mmCIF file of C-alpha atoms in Angstrom:
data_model
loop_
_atom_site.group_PDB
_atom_site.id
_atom_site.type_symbol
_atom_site.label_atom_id
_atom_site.label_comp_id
_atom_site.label_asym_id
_atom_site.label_seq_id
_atom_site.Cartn_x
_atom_site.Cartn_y
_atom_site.Cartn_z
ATOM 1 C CA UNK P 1 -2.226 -53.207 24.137
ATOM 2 C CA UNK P 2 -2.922 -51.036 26.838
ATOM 3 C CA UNK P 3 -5.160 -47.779 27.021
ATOM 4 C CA UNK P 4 -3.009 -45.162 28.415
ATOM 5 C CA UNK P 5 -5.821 -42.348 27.334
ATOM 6 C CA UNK P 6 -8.068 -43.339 30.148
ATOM 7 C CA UNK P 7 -9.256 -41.136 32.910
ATOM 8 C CA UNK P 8 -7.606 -42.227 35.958
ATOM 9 C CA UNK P 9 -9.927 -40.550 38.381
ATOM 10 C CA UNK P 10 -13.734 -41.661 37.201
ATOM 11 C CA UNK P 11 -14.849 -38.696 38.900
ATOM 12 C CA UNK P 12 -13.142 -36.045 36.594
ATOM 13 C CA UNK P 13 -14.820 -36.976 33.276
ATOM 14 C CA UNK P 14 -17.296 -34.359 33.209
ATOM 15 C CA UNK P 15 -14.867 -31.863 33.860
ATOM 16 C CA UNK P 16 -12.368 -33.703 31.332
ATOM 17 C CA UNK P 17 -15.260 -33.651 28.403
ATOM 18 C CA UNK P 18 -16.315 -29.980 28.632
ATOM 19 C CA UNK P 19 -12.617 -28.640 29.267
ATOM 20 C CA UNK P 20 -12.489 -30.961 25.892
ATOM 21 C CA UNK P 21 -15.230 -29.054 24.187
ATOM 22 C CA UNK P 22 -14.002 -25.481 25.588
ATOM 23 C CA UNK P 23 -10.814 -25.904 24.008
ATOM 24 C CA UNK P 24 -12.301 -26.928 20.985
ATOM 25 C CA UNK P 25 -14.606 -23.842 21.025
ATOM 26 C CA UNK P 26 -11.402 -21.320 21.639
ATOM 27 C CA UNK P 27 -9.609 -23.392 19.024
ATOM 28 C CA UNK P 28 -12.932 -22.858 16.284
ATOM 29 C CA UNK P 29 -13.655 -26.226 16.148
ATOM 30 C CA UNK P 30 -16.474 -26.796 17.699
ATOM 31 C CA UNK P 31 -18.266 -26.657 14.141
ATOM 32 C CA UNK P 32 -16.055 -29.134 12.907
ATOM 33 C CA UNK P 33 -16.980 -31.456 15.835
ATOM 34 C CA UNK P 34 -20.768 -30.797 15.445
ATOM 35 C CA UNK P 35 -20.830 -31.757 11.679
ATOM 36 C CA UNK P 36 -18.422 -34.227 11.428
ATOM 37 C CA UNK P 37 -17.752 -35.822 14.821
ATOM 38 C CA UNK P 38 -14.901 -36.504 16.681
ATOM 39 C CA UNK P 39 -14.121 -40.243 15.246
ATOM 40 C CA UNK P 40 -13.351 -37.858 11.539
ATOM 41 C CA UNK P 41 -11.577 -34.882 12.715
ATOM 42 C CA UNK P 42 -8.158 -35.102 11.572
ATOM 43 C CA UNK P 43 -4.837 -36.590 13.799
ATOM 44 C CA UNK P 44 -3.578 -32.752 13.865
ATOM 45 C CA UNK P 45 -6.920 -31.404 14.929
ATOM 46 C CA UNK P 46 -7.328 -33.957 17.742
ATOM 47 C CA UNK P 47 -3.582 -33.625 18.527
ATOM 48 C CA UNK P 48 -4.348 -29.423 18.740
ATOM 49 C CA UNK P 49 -7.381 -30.268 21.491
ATOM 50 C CA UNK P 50 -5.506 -32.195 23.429
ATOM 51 C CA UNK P 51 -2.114 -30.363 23.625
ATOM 52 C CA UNK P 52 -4.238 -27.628 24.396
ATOM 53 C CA UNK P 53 -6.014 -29.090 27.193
ATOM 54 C CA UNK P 54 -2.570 -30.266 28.670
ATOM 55 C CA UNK P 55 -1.830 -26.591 28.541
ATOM 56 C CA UNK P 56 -4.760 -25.342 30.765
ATOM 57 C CA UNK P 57 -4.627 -28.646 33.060
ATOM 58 C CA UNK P 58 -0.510 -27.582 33.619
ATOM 59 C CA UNK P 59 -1.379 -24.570 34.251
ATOM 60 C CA UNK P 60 -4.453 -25.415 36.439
ATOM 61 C CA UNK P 61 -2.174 -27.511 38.720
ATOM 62 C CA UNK P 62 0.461 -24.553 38.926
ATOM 63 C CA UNK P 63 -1.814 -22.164 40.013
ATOM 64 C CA UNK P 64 -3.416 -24.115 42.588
ATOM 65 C CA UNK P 65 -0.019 -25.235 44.204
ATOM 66 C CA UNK P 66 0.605 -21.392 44.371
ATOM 67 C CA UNK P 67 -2.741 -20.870 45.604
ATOM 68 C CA UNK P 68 -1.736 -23.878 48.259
ATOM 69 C CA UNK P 69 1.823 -22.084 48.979
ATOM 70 C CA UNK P 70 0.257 -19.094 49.599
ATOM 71 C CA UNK P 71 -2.320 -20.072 52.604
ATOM 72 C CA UNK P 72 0.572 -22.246 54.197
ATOM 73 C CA UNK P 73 2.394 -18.660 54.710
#
């Protein structure tokens, strides 16, 4: 079975872990993380970070295409 949760650009994991962790912190569960670690935090926890992080990286990619619309003008 393949891995389809892999980073595909090596270079991005930083970034990837602490937008992971920021959402996490905005979300309040950073604590939860600290004490308990990520391989016992709960599907719908997990599922809250990273539908979250979708979220920002969506809305990342729309602003910069904007941002890139608006300099080609």
């Amino acid at each position: 079975m393949s891995n389809n949760n892999r980073i595909l650009n090596p270079k991005a994991k930083n970034a990837m872990d602490h937008l992971k962790y920021e959402v996490a912190h905005d979300l309040g569960l950073d604590d939860d993380i600290q004490e308990r670690g990520w391989e016992n935090m709960t599907t719908r926890e997990v599922g809250k970070i990273g539908g979250n992080m979708v979220k920002r990286m969506v809305s990342m990619a729309e602003e910069q295409m904007a941002n890139q619309q608006n300099a080609q003008k």
